[in-house]
mmCIF file of C-alpha atoms in Angstrom:
data_model
loop_
_atom_site.group_PDB
_atom_site.id
_atom_site.type_symbol
_atom_site.label_atom_id
_atom_site.label_comp_id
_atom_site.label_asym_id
_atom_site.label_seq_id
_atom_site.Cartn_x
_atom_site.Cartn_y
_atom_site.Cartn_z
ATOM 1 C CA MET A 1 60.765 -58.348 -91.688
ATOM 2 C CA THR A 2 59.712 -60.257 -94.865
ATOM 3 C CA SER A 3 57.255 -57.677 -95.961
ATOM 4 C CA SER A 4 59.204 -54.640 -95.082
ATOM 5 C CA SER A 5 60.826 -52.097 -97.357
ATOM 6 C CA PHE A 6 64.544 -51.737 -97.819
ATOM 7 C CA SER A 7 64.819 -48.798 -95.410
ATOM 8 C CA ASP A 8 62.605 -50.562 -92.871
ATOM 9 C CA ALA A 9 64.632 -53.609 -93.026
ATOM 10 C CA VAL A 10 68.019 -51.856 -92.719
ATOM 11 C CA PRO A 11 67.153 -49.400 -89.850
ATOM 12 C CA ASN A 12 70.552 -48.251 -88.538
ATOM 13 C CA GLN A 13 74.141 -47.235 -89.483
ATOM 14 C CA ASN A 14 76.012 -50.367 -88.442
ATOM 15 C CA GLN A 15 74.189 -53.019 -90.419
ATOM 16 C CA SER A 16 76.513 -55.450 -92.209
ATOM 17 C CA ILE A 17 76.221 -56.739 -95.768
ATOM 18 C CA LEU A 18 75.302 -60.133 -94.184
ATOM 19 C CA ILE A 19 72.072 -58.619 -92.681
ATOM 20 C CA ILE A 20 71.226 -57.071 -95.959
ATOM 21 C CA VAL A 21 71.628 -60.343 -97.781
ATOM 22 C CA MET A 22 69.581 -62.115 -95.117
ATOM 23 C CA CYS A 23 66.825 -59.519 -95.541
ATOM 24 C CA LEU A 24 66.973 -60.190 -99.328
ATOM 25 C CA ILE A 25 66.646 -63.899 -98.791
ATOM 26 C CA ALA A 26 63.753 -63.430 -96.320
ATOM 27 C CA THR A 27 61.780 -61.337 -98.771
ATOM 28 C CA TRP A 28 62.559 -63.900 -101.537
ATOM 29 C CA VAL A 29 61.278 -66.838 -99.329
ATOM 30 C CA ASP A 30 58.181 -64.785 -98.553
ATOM 31 C CA ASP A 31 57.404 -63.969 -102.148
ATOM 32 C CA PRO A 32 60.039 -64.213 -104.921
ATOM 33 C CA THR A 33 57.862 -62.159 -107.228
ATOM 34 C CA GLY A 34 56.765 -59.631 -104.536
ATOM 35 C CA ASP A 35 57.561 -55.903 -104.420
ATOM 36 C CA ALA A 36 59.594 -56.137 -101.244
ATOM 37 C CA TYR A 37 62.057 -58.582 -102.851
ATOM 38 C CA LYS A 38 62.334 -56.508 -105.984
ATOM 39 C CA ARG A 39 63.039 -53.375 -103.925
ATOM 40 C CA HIS A 40 65.870 -55.166 -102.039
ATOM 41 C CA LEU A 41 67.336 -56.585 -105.204
ATOM 42 C CA ALA A 42 67.347 -53.172 -106.960
ATOM 43 C CA ARG A 43 69.547 -51.744 -104.121
ATOM 44 C CA ILE A 44 72.200 -54.356 -104.121
ATOM 45 C CA PRO A 45 74.463 -52.431 -106.551
ATOM 46 C CA ASP A 46 74.617 -49.635 -103.972
ATOM 47 C CA TYR A 47 76.913 -51.816 -101.962
ATOM 48 C CA PHE A 48 79.587 -52.477 -104.586
ATOM 49 C CA TRP A 49 82.322 -50.164 -105.658
ATOM 50 C CA VAL A 50 85.593 -50.534 -107.640
ATOM 51 C CA ALA A 51 88.810 -49.403 -105.979
ATOM 52 C CA GLU A 52 92.345 -49.490 -107.311
ATOM 53 C CA ASP A 53 92.775 -52.968 -105.997
ATOM 54 C CA GLY A 54 89.528 -54.411 -107.244
ATOM 55 C CA MET A 55 85.799 -54.727 -106.401
ATOM 56 C CA LYS A 56 84.759 -53.968 -102.905
ATOM 57 C CA MET A 57 81.567 -54.655 -100.938
ATOM 58 C CA GLN A 58 80.601 -52.088 -98.251
ATOM 59 C CA SER A 59 78.226 -52.454 -95.445
ATOM 60 C CA PHE A 60 76.822 -48.858 -95.685
ATOM 61 C CA GLY A 61 77.436 -45.739 -97.667
ATOM 62 C CA CYS A 62 78.814 -42.477 -96.447
ATOM 63 C CA GLN A 63 77.401 -40.277 -99.071
ATOM 64 C CA MET A 64 76.163 -37.431 -96.877
ATOM 65 C CA TRP A 65 79.332 -37.451 -94.684
ATOM 66 C CA ASP A 66 81.630 -37.180 -97.665
ATOM 67 C CA ALA A 67 79.470 -34.616 -99.451
ATOM 68 C CA ALA A 68 79.589 -32.267 -96.421
ATOM 69 C CA PHE A 69 83.379 -32.404 -96.434
ATOM 70 C CA VAL A 70 83.693 -32.087 -100.159
ATOM 71 C CA ILE A 71 81.474 -28.930 -100.067
ATOM 72 C CA GLN A 72 83.564 -27.374 -97.301
ATOM 73 C CA ALA A 73 86.790 -28.214 -99.187
ATOM 74 C CA ILE A 74 85.656 -26.510 -102.343
ATOM 75 C CA ILE A 75 84.283 -23.476 -100.556
ATOM 76 C CA SER A 76 87.586 -23.197 -98.621
ATOM 77 C CA SER A 77 89.461 -22.842 -101.970
ATOM 78 C CA ASN A 78 87.607 -19.707 -102.985
ATOM 79 C CA LEU A 79 86.865 -21.401 -106.336
ATOM 80 C CA ALA A 80 83.069 -21.537 -105.838
ATOM 81 C CA GLU A 81 82.336 -19.603 -109.004
ATOM 82 C CA GLU A 82 84.499 -22.004 -111.075
ATOM 83 C CA TYR A 83 82.789 -25.081 -109.616
ATOM 84 C CA GLY A 84 79.253 -23.642 -109.395
ATOM 85 C CA PRO A 85 77.470 -26.582 -111.196
ATOM 86 C CA THR A 86 79.173 -29.084 -108.790
ATOM 87 C CA LEU A 87 78.182 -27.116 -105.730
ATOM 88 C CA LYS A 88 74.620 -26.704 -106.935
ATOM 89 C CA LYS A 89 74.149 -30.419 -107.516
ATOM 90 C CA SER A 90 75.668 -31.162 -104.158
ATOM 91 C CA HIS A 91 73.358 -28.538 -102.594
ATOM 92 C CA ASP A 92 70.379 -30.377 -104.058
ATOM 93 C CA PHE A 93 71.690 -33.614 -102.590
ATOM 94 C CA VAL A 94 72.111 -32.029 -99.127
ATOM 95 C CA LYS A 95 68.524 -30.691 -99.186
ATOM 96 C CA SER A 96 67.013 -33.961 -100.409
ATOM 97 C CA SER A 97 68.958 -35.992 -97.899
ATOM 98 C CA GLN A 98 67.520 -34.260 -94.822
ATOM 99 C CA ILE A 99 65.039 -36.431 -92.880
ATOM 100 C CA ARG A 100 61.763 -34.508 -93.078
ATOM 101 C CA ASP A 101 59.506 -36.612 -90.880
ATOM 102 C CA ASN A 102 59.914 -38.969 -87.848
ATOM 103 C CA PRO A 103 59.246 -42.673 -88.550
ATOM 104 C CA LEU A 104 55.912 -43.975 -87.593
ATOM 105 C CA GLU A 105 57.543 -46.123 -84.863
ATOM 106 C CA ILE A 106 58.274 -43.065 -82.792
ATOM 107 C CA SER A 107 54.707 -42.100 -82.350
ATOM 108 C CA VAL A 108 53.423 -45.620 -81.995
ATOM 109 C CA LYS A 109 56.065 -47.518 -80.025
ATOM 110 C CA CYS A 110 58.570 -44.769 -79.016
ATOM 111 C CA THR A 111 61.449 -47.073 -79.938
ATOM 112 C CA GLU A 112 63.723 -44.453 -81.554
ATOM 113 C CA HIS A 113 64.772 -40.912 -80.873
ATOM 114 C CA THR A 114 63.337 -38.054 -82.884
ATOM 115 C CA SER A 115 64.999 -37.782 -86.323
ATOM 116 C CA LYS A 116 63.031 -35.089 -88.066
ATOM 117 C CA GLY A 117 65.456 -32.456 -89.318
ATOM 118 C CA GLY A 118 68.526 -34.767 -89.038
ATOM 119 C CA TRP A 119 70.946 -36.030 -91.567
ATOM 120 C CA THR A 120 72.086 -39.565 -91.785
ATOM 121 C CA PHE A 121 75.553 -40.961 -92.617
ATOM 122 C CA SER A 122 74.417 -41.860 -96.146
ATOM 123 C CA MET A 123 70.998 -40.669 -97.531
ATOM 124 C CA GLN A 124 67.520 -39.936 -96.352
ATOM 125 C CA ASP A 125 66.083 -43.348 -96.717
ATOM 126 C CA GLN A 126 68.574 -44.759 -94.199
ATOM 127 C CA GLY A 127 66.332 -42.973 -91.725
ATOM 128 C CA LEU A 128 68.517 -42.704 -88.560
ATOM 129 C CA GLN A 129 69.880 -39.307 -87.606
ATOM 130 C CA VAL A 130 73.555 -38.953 -86.497
ATOM 131 C CA SER A 131 74.664 -36.072 -84.414
ATOM 132 C CA ASP A 132 77.720 -35.114 -86.340
ATOM 133 C CA CYS A 133 76.216 -35.786 -89.784
ATOM 134 C CA THR A 134 73.320 -33.547 -88.745
ATOM 135 C CA ALA A 135 75.802 -30.873 -87.480
ATOM 136 C CA GLU A 136 77.881 -31.003 -90.738
ATOM 137 C CA GLY A 137 74.688 -31.069 -92.834
ATOM 138 C CA LEU A 138 73.488 -27.882 -90.948
ATOM 139 C CA LYS A 139 76.829 -26.203 -91.453
ATOM 140 C CA VAL A 140 76.972 -26.675 -95.168
ATOM 141 C CA ALA A 141 73.349 -25.637 -95.511
ATOM 142 C CA LEU A 142 74.154 -22.428 -93.710
ATOM 143 C CA LEU A 143 77.194 -21.915 -95.877
ATOM 144 C CA TYR A 144 75.073 -22.305 -99.033
ATOM 145 C CA SER A 145 72.533 -19.806 -97.569
ATOM 146 C CA GLN A 146 75.271 -17.099 -97.757
ATOM 147 C CA MET A 147 76.047 -17.726 -101.380
ATOM 148 C CA SER A 148 74.264 -16.567 -104.592
ATOM 149 C CA GLN A 149 71.119 -18.575 -105.317
ATOM 150 C CA GLU A 150 71.848 -18.117 -108.973
ATOM 151 C CA LEU A 151 75.022 -20.055 -108.415
ATOM 152 C CA VAL A 152 73.996 -22.803 -106.048
ATOM 153 C CA GLY A 153 70.197 -22.863 -106.069
ATOM 154 C CA GLU A 154 67.635 -22.081 -103.542
ATOM 155 C CA LYS A 155 68.574 -22.094 -99.904
ATOM 156 C CA LEU A 156 67.079 -24.578 -97.423
ATOM 157 C CA GLU A 157 63.970 -23.259 -95.616
ATOM 158 C CA SER A 158 64.516 -21.811 -92.223
ATOM 159 C CA GLY A 159 62.061 -24.291 -90.740
ATOM 160 C CA CYS A 160 64.339 -27.188 -91.953
ATOM 161 C CA LEU A 161 67.336 -25.465 -90.345
ATOM 162 C CA TYR A 162 65.383 -25.134 -87.041
ATOM 163 C CA ASP A 163 64.475 -28.856 -87.195
ATOM 164 C CA ALA A 164 68.213 -29.653 -87.499
ATOM 165 C CA VAL A 165 69.070 -27.569 -84.554
ATOM 166 C CA ASN A 166 66.350 -29.145 -82.502
ATOM 167 C CA VAL A 167 67.750 -32.563 -83.218
ATOM 168 C CA ILE A 168 71.293 -31.491 -82.251
ATOM 169 C CA LEU A 169 70.093 -29.905 -78.957
ATOM 170 C CA SER A 170 68.190 -33.055 -78.097
ATOM 171 C CA LEU A 171 71.204 -35.260 -78.345
ATOM 172 C CA GLN A 172 73.579 -33.533 -75.839
ATOM 173 C CA SER A 173 74.635 -35.520 -72.773
ATOM 174 C CA GLU A 174 74.679 -34.140 -69.214
ATOM 175 C CA ASN A 175 78.433 -33.790 -69.379
ATOM 176 C CA GLY A 176 78.231 -31.584 -72.370
ATOM 177 C CA GLY A 177 79.454 -34.114 -74.949
ATOM 178 C CA PHE A 178 77.596 -35.550 -77.870
ATOM 179 C CA PRO A 179 76.965 -39.230 -78.724
ATOM 180 C CA ALA A 180 76.581 -40.389 -82.250
ATOM 181 C CA TRP A 181 73.053 -41.701 -82.686
ATOM 182 C CA GLU A 182 70.811 -41.239 -79.698
ATOM 183 C CA PRO A 183 71.036 -39.924 -76.113
ATOM 184 C CA ARG A 184 72.932 -41.958 -73.598
ATOM 185 C CA ARG A 185 70.615 -44.260 -71.768
ATOM 186 C CA ALA A 186 72.814 -46.706 -69.943
ATOM 187 C CA TYR A 187 75.831 -46.561 -67.512
ATOM 188 C CA SER A 188 79.282 -47.176 -68.746
ATOM 189 C CA TRP A 189 79.686 -50.316 -66.662
ATOM 190 C CA VAL A 190 77.278 -52.059 -68.976
ATOM 191 C CA GLU A 191 80.276 -52.448 -71.365
ATOM 192 C CA LYS A 192 81.805 -54.988 -69.028
ATOM 193 C CA PHE A 193 79.145 -57.389 -70.345
ATOM 194 C CA ASN A 194 80.324 -56.798 -73.948
ATOM 195 C CA PRO A 195 80.775 -60.261 -75.395
ATOM 196 C CA ILE A 196 82.722 -59.134 -78.441
ATOM 197 C CA GLU A 197 86.487 -59.583 -77.995
ATOM 198 C CA PHE A 198 87.545 -56.852 -80.487
ATOM 199 C CA PHE A 199 84.877 -54.226 -80.385
ATOM 200 C CA GLU A 200 85.272 -51.499 -77.825
ATOM 201 C CA ASP A 201 82.154 -49.681 -76.496
ATOM 202 C CA ALA A 202 79.782 -51.579 -78.855
ATOM 203 C CA LEU A 203 76.860 -52.017 -76.393
ATOM 204 C CA ILE A 204 75.913 -48.473 -75.327
ATOM 205 C CA GLU A 205 76.146 -44.967 -76.615
ATOM 206 C CA ARG A 206 79.105 -42.940 -75.488
ATOM 207 C CA ASP A 207 80.213 -39.298 -76.147
ATOM 208 C CA TYR A 208 82.786 -38.384 -78.808
ATOM 209 C CA VAL A 209 85.035 -35.388 -79.162
ATOM 210 C CA GLU A 210 84.339 -35.477 -82.955
ATOM 211 C CA CYS A 211 80.625 -35.377 -82.604
ATOM 212 C CA THR A 212 80.860 -32.685 -79.996
ATOM 213 C CA SER A 213 83.109 -30.496 -82.167
ATOM 214 C CA SER A 214 80.782 -30.745 -85.173
ATOM 215 C CA ALA A 215 77.824 -29.810 -83.051
ATOM 216 C CA ILE A 216 79.756 -26.809 -81.768
ATOM 217 C CA GLN A 217 80.663 -25.689 -85.226
ATOM 218 C CA GLY A 218 77.111 -26.062 -86.657
ATOM 219 C CA LEU A 219 75.506 -24.260 -83.718
ATOM 220 C CA VAL A 220 78.060 -21.362 -83.675
ATOM 221 C CA LEU A 221 77.298 -20.645 -87.336
ATOM 222 C CA PHE A 222 73.554 -21.018 -86.851
ATOM 223 C CA LYS A 223 73.569 -18.680 -83.954
ATOM 224 C CA LYS A 224 75.410 -16.117 -86.106
ATOM 225 C CA LEU A 225 72.976 -16.267 -88.969
ATOM 226 C CA HIS A 226 69.713 -16.979 -86.982
ATOM 227 C CA PRO A 227 70.112 -15.290 -83.723
ATOM 228 C CA GLY A 228 66.360 -15.503 -82.830
ATOM 229 C CA HIS A 229 65.887 -19.285 -82.454
ATOM 230 C CA ARG A 230 66.380 -20.898 -79.038
ATOM 231 C CA ILE A 231 69.315 -18.568 -78.463
ATOM 232 C CA GLN A 232 69.723 -19.224 -74.667
ATOM 233 C CA GLU A 233 69.516 -23.012 -75.121
ATOM 234 C CA ILE A 234 71.972 -22.909 -78.001
ATOM 235 C CA GLN A 235 74.531 -20.779 -76.093
ATOM 236 C CA SER A 236 74.254 -23.085 -73.016
ATOM 237 C CA CYS A 237 74.672 -26.121 -75.260
ATOM 238 C CA ILE A 238 77.895 -24.509 -76.848
ATOM 239 C CA SER A 239 79.316 -23.587 -73.519
ATOM 240 C CA ARG A 240 78.888 -27.099 -72.111
ATOM 241 C CA ALA A 241 80.204 -28.700 -75.171
ATOM 242 C CA VAL A 242 83.373 -26.511 -75.161
ATOM 243 C CA LYS A 243 83.952 -27.410 -71.509
ATOM 244 C CA TYR A 244 83.541 -31.123 -72.504
ATOM 245 C CA ILE A 245 86.226 -30.804 -75.163
ATOM 246 C CA HIS A 246 88.589 -28.936 -72.731
ATOM 247 C CA ASP A 247 88.162 -31.637 -70.182
ATOM 248 C CA ARG A 248 88.940 -34.416 -72.623
ATOM 249 C CA GLN A 249 92.345 -33.025 -73.737
ATOM 250 C CA ASN A 250 95.268 -35.334 -72.994
ATOM 251 C CA PRO A 251 98.257 -34.128 -71.015
ATOM 252 C CA ASP A 252 100.358 -34.021 -74.217
ATOM 253 C CA GLY A 253 97.825 -31.613 -75.847
ATOM 254 C CA SER A 254 96.063 -34.101 -78.060
ATOM 255 C CA TRP A 255 92.573 -35.563 -78.122
ATOM 256 C CA HIS A 256 91.670 -39.209 -78.817
ATOM 257 C CA GLY A 257 89.674 -39.761 -81.951
ATOM 258 C CA CYS A 258 87.273 -42.689 -82.118
ATOM 259 C CA TRP A 259 86.132 -42.521 -85.806
ATOM 260 C CA GLY A 260 89.540 -41.881 -87.317
ATOM 261 C CA ILE A 261 93.227 -42.546 -86.595
ATOM 262 C CA CYS A 262 93.638 -41.333 -84.000
ATOM 263 C CA TYR A 263 95.151 -38.507 -82.113
ATOM 264 C CA THR A 264 95.597 -36.649 -85.388
ATOM 265 C CA TYR A 265 91.937 -37.036 -86.111
ATOM 266 C CA GLY A 266 90.660 -36.251 -82.626
ATOM 267 C CA THR A 267 92.870 -33.134 -82.422
ATOM 268 C CA TRP A 268 91.707 -31.793 -85.846
ATOM 269 C CA PHE A 269 88.117 -31.978 -84.714
ATOM 270 C CA ALA A 270 88.806 -30.505 -81.303
ATOM 271 C CA VAL A 271 90.777 -27.572 -82.624
ATOM 272 C CA CYS A 272 88.328 -26.845 -85.425
ATOM 273 C CA GLY A 273 85.629 -25.933 -82.876
ATOM 274 C CA LYS A 274 87.400 -22.552 -82.982
ATOM 275 C CA THR A 275 85.395 -21.311 -80.068
ATOM 276 C CA TYR A 276 88.442 -21.333 -77.706
ATOM 277 C CA TYR A 277 90.878 -19.434 -79.981
ATOM 278 C CA ASN A 278 94.168 -18.271 -78.445
ATOM 279 C CA SER A 279 93.768 -20.342 -75.268
ATOM 280 C CA PRO A 280 96.299 -22.515 -73.423
ATOM 281 C CA THR A 281 94.341 -25.485 -74.667
ATOM 282 C CA LEU A 282 95.061 -24.643 -78.299
ATOM 283 C CA ARG A 283 98.726 -23.786 -77.626
ATOM 284 C CA LYS A 284 99.099 -27.227 -76.172
ATOM 285 C CA ALA A 285 97.372 -28.707 -79.162
ATOM 286 C CA CYS A 286 99.710 -26.992 -81.548
ATOM 287 C CA ALA A 287 102.773 -28.097 -79.544
ATOM 288 C CA PHE A 288 101.541 -31.701 -79.764
ATOM 289 C CA LEU A 289 101.102 -31.539 -83.553
ATOM 290 C CA LEU A 290 104.371 -29.889 -84.168
ATOM 291 C CA SER A 291 106.152 -32.479 -82.104
ATOM 292 C CA LYS A 292 104.808 -35.208 -84.454
ATOM 293 C CA GLN A 293 105.873 -33.489 -87.734
ATOM 294 C CA LEU A 294 108.063 -35.757 -89.787
ATOM 295 C CA PRO A 295 111.259 -34.627 -91.673
ATOM 296 C CA ASP A 296 109.545 -34.461 -95.009
ATOM 297 C CA GLY A 297 106.949 -32.017 -93.531
ATOM 298 C CA GLY A 298 104.075 -34.472 -93.139
ATOM 299 C CA TRP A 299 102.397 -36.514 -90.466
ATOM 300 C CA GLY A 300 101.687 -40.192 -90.418
ATOM 301 C CA GLU A 301 99.912 -42.058 -87.660
ATOM 302 C CA SER A 302 99.414 -45.794 -87.462
ATOM 303 C CA TYR A 303 96.179 -47.661 -86.644
ATOM 304 C CA LEU A 304 98.123 -49.044 -83.733
ATOM 305 C CA SER A 305 97.392 -45.787 -81.830
ATOM 306 C CA SER A 306 93.814 -46.934 -81.662
ATOM 307 C CA VAL A 307 94.517 -50.638 -81.178
ATOM 308 C CA ASN A 308 96.949 -50.200 -78.351
ATOM 309 C CA ILE A 309 94.339 -48.362 -76.248
ATOM 310 C CA LEU A 310 92.044 -51.348 -76.525
ATOM 311 C CA PHE A 311 94.484 -54.216 -76.004
ATOM 312 C CA CYS A 312 97.516 -52.746 -74.251
ATOM 313 C CA LEU A 313 96.007 -49.816 -72.443
ATOM 314 C CA ILE A 314 98.684 -47.582 -73.962
ATOM 315 C CA TYR A 315 97.610 -44.056 -74.789
ATOM 316 C CA GLU A 316 100.432 -43.280 -77.166
ATOM 317 C CA TYR A 317 100.834 -41.782 -80.691
ATOM 318 C CA THR A 318 102.367 -44.347 -82.994
ATOM 319 C CA ASN A 319 103.996 -43.434 -86.282
ATOM 320 C CA LEU A 320 103.481 -45.441 -89.508
ATOM 321 C CA ASP A 321 106.177 -47.959 -90.223
ATOM 322 C CA GLY A 322 109.353 -46.217 -91.566
ATOM 323 C CA ASN A 323 107.998 -42.862 -90.392
ATOM 324 C CA ARG A 324 106.026 -42.408 -93.646
ATOM 325 C CA SER A 325 103.700 -39.474 -94.120
ATOM 326 C CA ASN A 326 100.010 -39.881 -94.840
ATOM 327 C CA LEU A 327 98.544 -37.030 -96.929
ATOM 328 C CA VAL A 328 95.065 -37.194 -95.175
ATOM 329 C CA GLN A 329 96.604 -37.030 -91.765
ATOM 330 C CA THR A 330 99.016 -34.378 -92.956
ATOM 331 C CA SER A 331 95.970 -32.303 -94.090
ATOM 332 C CA TRP A 332 94.172 -32.768 -90.713
ATOM 333 C CA ALA A 333 97.275 -31.525 -88.860
ATOM 334 C CA LEU A 334 97.778 -28.546 -91.245
ATOM 335 C CA ILE A 335 94.049 -27.541 -91.012
ATOM 336 C CA SER A 336 94.345 -27.749 -87.160
ATOM 337 C CA LEU A 337 97.476 -25.564 -87.102
ATOM 338 C CA MET A 338 96.027 -23.029 -89.469
ATOM 339 C CA LYS A 339 92.666 -22.750 -87.585
ATOM 340 C CA ALA A 340 94.546 -22.323 -84.324
ATOM 341 C CA GLY A 341 96.614 -19.514 -85.760
ATOM 342 C CA GLN A 342 99.927 -21.302 -85.747
ATOM 343 C CA ALA A 343 100.661 -19.995 -89.278
ATOM 344 C CA LYS A 344 100.715 -16.427 -87.952
ATOM 345 C CA VAL A 345 103.048 -17.446 -85.097
ATOM 346 C CA ASP A 346 105.454 -19.423 -87.263
ATOM 347 C CA SER A 347 104.489 -20.380 -90.789
ATOM 348 C CA THR A 348 107.494 -22.605 -91.533
ATOM 349 C CA PRO A 349 106.057 -25.888 -90.299
ATOM 350 C CA VAL A 350 102.783 -25.219 -92.189
ATOM 351 C CA LYS A 351 104.718 -24.305 -95.375
ATOM 352 C CA ARG A 352 106.716 -27.618 -95.212
ATOM 353 C CA GLY A 353 103.446 -29.558 -94.917
ATOM 354 C CA ILE A 354 101.844 -27.728 -97.834
ATOM 355 C CA ARG A 355 104.951 -28.349 -99.905
ATOM 356 C CA LEU A 356 104.523 -32.114 -99.333
ATOM 357 C CA LEU A 357 100.842 -31.971 -100.490
ATOM 358 C CA ILE A 358 101.701 -30.019 -103.633
ATOM 359 C CA ASN A 359 104.555 -32.376 -104.518
ATOM 360 C CA SER A 360 102.464 -35.451 -103.891
ATOM 361 C CA GLN A 361 99.623 -34.514 -106.366
ATOM 362 C CA MET A 362 99.562 -36.787 -109.433
ATOM 363 C CA GLU A 363 99.369 -35.600 -113.034
ATOM 364 C CA GLU A 364 95.603 -36.040 -113.353
ATOM 365 C CA GLY A 365 95.094 -33.953 -110.242
ATOM 366 C CA ASP A 366 94.370 -36.956 -108.008
ATOM 367 C CA PHE A 367 96.254 -37.684 -104.837
ATOM 368 C CA PRO A 368 97.552 -41.243 -104.115
ATOM 369 C CA GLN A 369 95.627 -43.790 -102.039
ATOM 370 C CA GLN A 370 97.650 -44.489 -98.927
ATOM 371 C CA GLU A 371 96.967 -46.232 -95.588
ATOM 372 C CA ILE A 372 93.380 -46.229 -94.372
ATOM 373 C CA THR A 373 92.577 -43.374 -91.819
ATOM 374 C CA GLY A 374 89.037 -44.210 -90.674
ATOM 375 C CA ALA A 375 88.426 -46.271 -87.585
ATOM 376 C CA PHE A 376 85.636 -47.401 -85.181
ATOM 377 C CA PHE A 377 85.095 -49.556 -82.126
ATOM 378 C CA GLY A 378 88.778 -49.404 -81.066
ATOM 379 C CA ASN A 379 90.510 -51.702 -83.579
ATOM 380 C CA CYS A 380 88.434 -51.805 -86.758
ATOM 381 C CA ILE A 381 89.322 -49.609 -89.695
ATOM 382 C CA LEU A 382 87.058 -47.731 -92.244
ATOM 383 C CA ASN A 383 88.133 -46.956 -95.761
ATOM 384 C CA TYR A 384 86.937 -43.459 -96.849
ATOM 385 C CA SER A 385 88.101 -43.559 -100.426
ATOM 386 C CA SER A 386 87.370 -39.819 -100.972
ATOM 387 C CA TYR A 387 89.392 -38.563 -98.051
ATOM 388 C CA ARG A 388 92.616 -38.686 -100.175
ATOM 389 C CA ASN A 389 91.354 -35.901 -102.306
ATOM 390 C CA ILE A 390 89.091 -34.031 -99.933
ATOM 391 C CA PHE A 391 91.402 -33.094 -97.295
ATOM 392 C CA PRO A 392 94.428 -32.168 -99.317
ATOM 393 C CA ILE A 393 92.189 -29.752 -101.208
ATOM 394 C CA TRP A 394 90.708 -28.461 -97.942
ATOM 395 C CA ALA A 395 94.309 -27.895 -96.427
ATOM 396 C CA LEU A 396 95.477 -26.166 -99.571
ATOM 397 C CA GLY A 397 92.392 -23.944 -99.721
ATOM 398 C CA GLU A 398 92.806 -22.917 -96.045
ATOM 399 C CA TYR A 399 96.460 -22.241 -96.676
ATOM 400 C CA ARG A 400 95.567 -19.991 -99.694
ATOM 401 C CA ARG A 401 93.076 -18.025 -97.652
ATOM 402 C CA THR A 402 95.384 -17.878 -94.518
ATOM 403 C CA LEU A 403 98.235 -16.650 -96.576
ATOM 404 C CA ARG A 404 96.153 -13.958 -98.208
ATOM 405 C CA CYS A 405 94.923 -12.822 -94.773
ATOM 406 C CA ALA A 406 98.392 -12.861 -93.200
#
């Protein structure tokens, strides 16, 4: 490790800042004037950022993940012409962030799954594909391909799109679901040997509703725009993935989300697959969301929804203290209801939520930072600082389009 580059020394998503510092020290011990140490040192600032409450140190970036959502939020607003330069720069980032070649280790040692054509959680030099990041990257690349090249730049080559599809198809599990990083290779009972008291499902890959939904959405759009590539395999993949999501719906109509808090997040992803429009599954999902709407028109779910599953084995939606609304979760719920067609059945609940978003915007256009809405491994939380602006914009954009079409 002492002579490795930064991307070689930090090979996966879940590295901690401790590992990064250890790699830095190792390269310094090996050669304090060497190129490897200098390359590590130059990347240290990437792990610092300033929030409202001071300096933070992050373990890994989420540049690609956030960019994909920002792009979709702006496009949903029908303001692409006004924000053309922003979209063009983000298009360049999306194209440059795609992994174009497999690492040498795959051909030499077969230690990792194919990554050519995938997108990572952060940027290309991270090197490890993620199923939902690849699907969201594919989706935004396809959205860009339908826009004026004068506005957003040259579209991604078809071969690169095909590579992304190949990665997605290669990751699907036998049950139709999608894991995050690589195919499932172990039985679930292996988790019984998990020595970590507070991390759930930390030893093996498992399937996620969120990853499965992203894969569905990316493949559905690809099939529409590129109907000649692996069409039978894509259709089979979509059908199996939809069945997986159907089978994972809870009796109350919700879905459990693993990478966000919790039932609001999982339900947003499941509904936004859109392949099962107007079904009993969607009607149950809408009923669940409407049952959780607060008097002010918003939604607010506590991290305890995730923690209670791990420690108390209670599968129960838990409101934030004082029944406060959270604008990100409110946006997830609103987008879900609009995608499911609820606004056409009864627009009142949606209008109440939209009014809360509008009234919560601050003078400079920003939305306030509230409770953290990201989660992982059962009881750990992730701070996505951009979510507070991305999802209210996205919800408002969807409402504007839905209202025009109504």
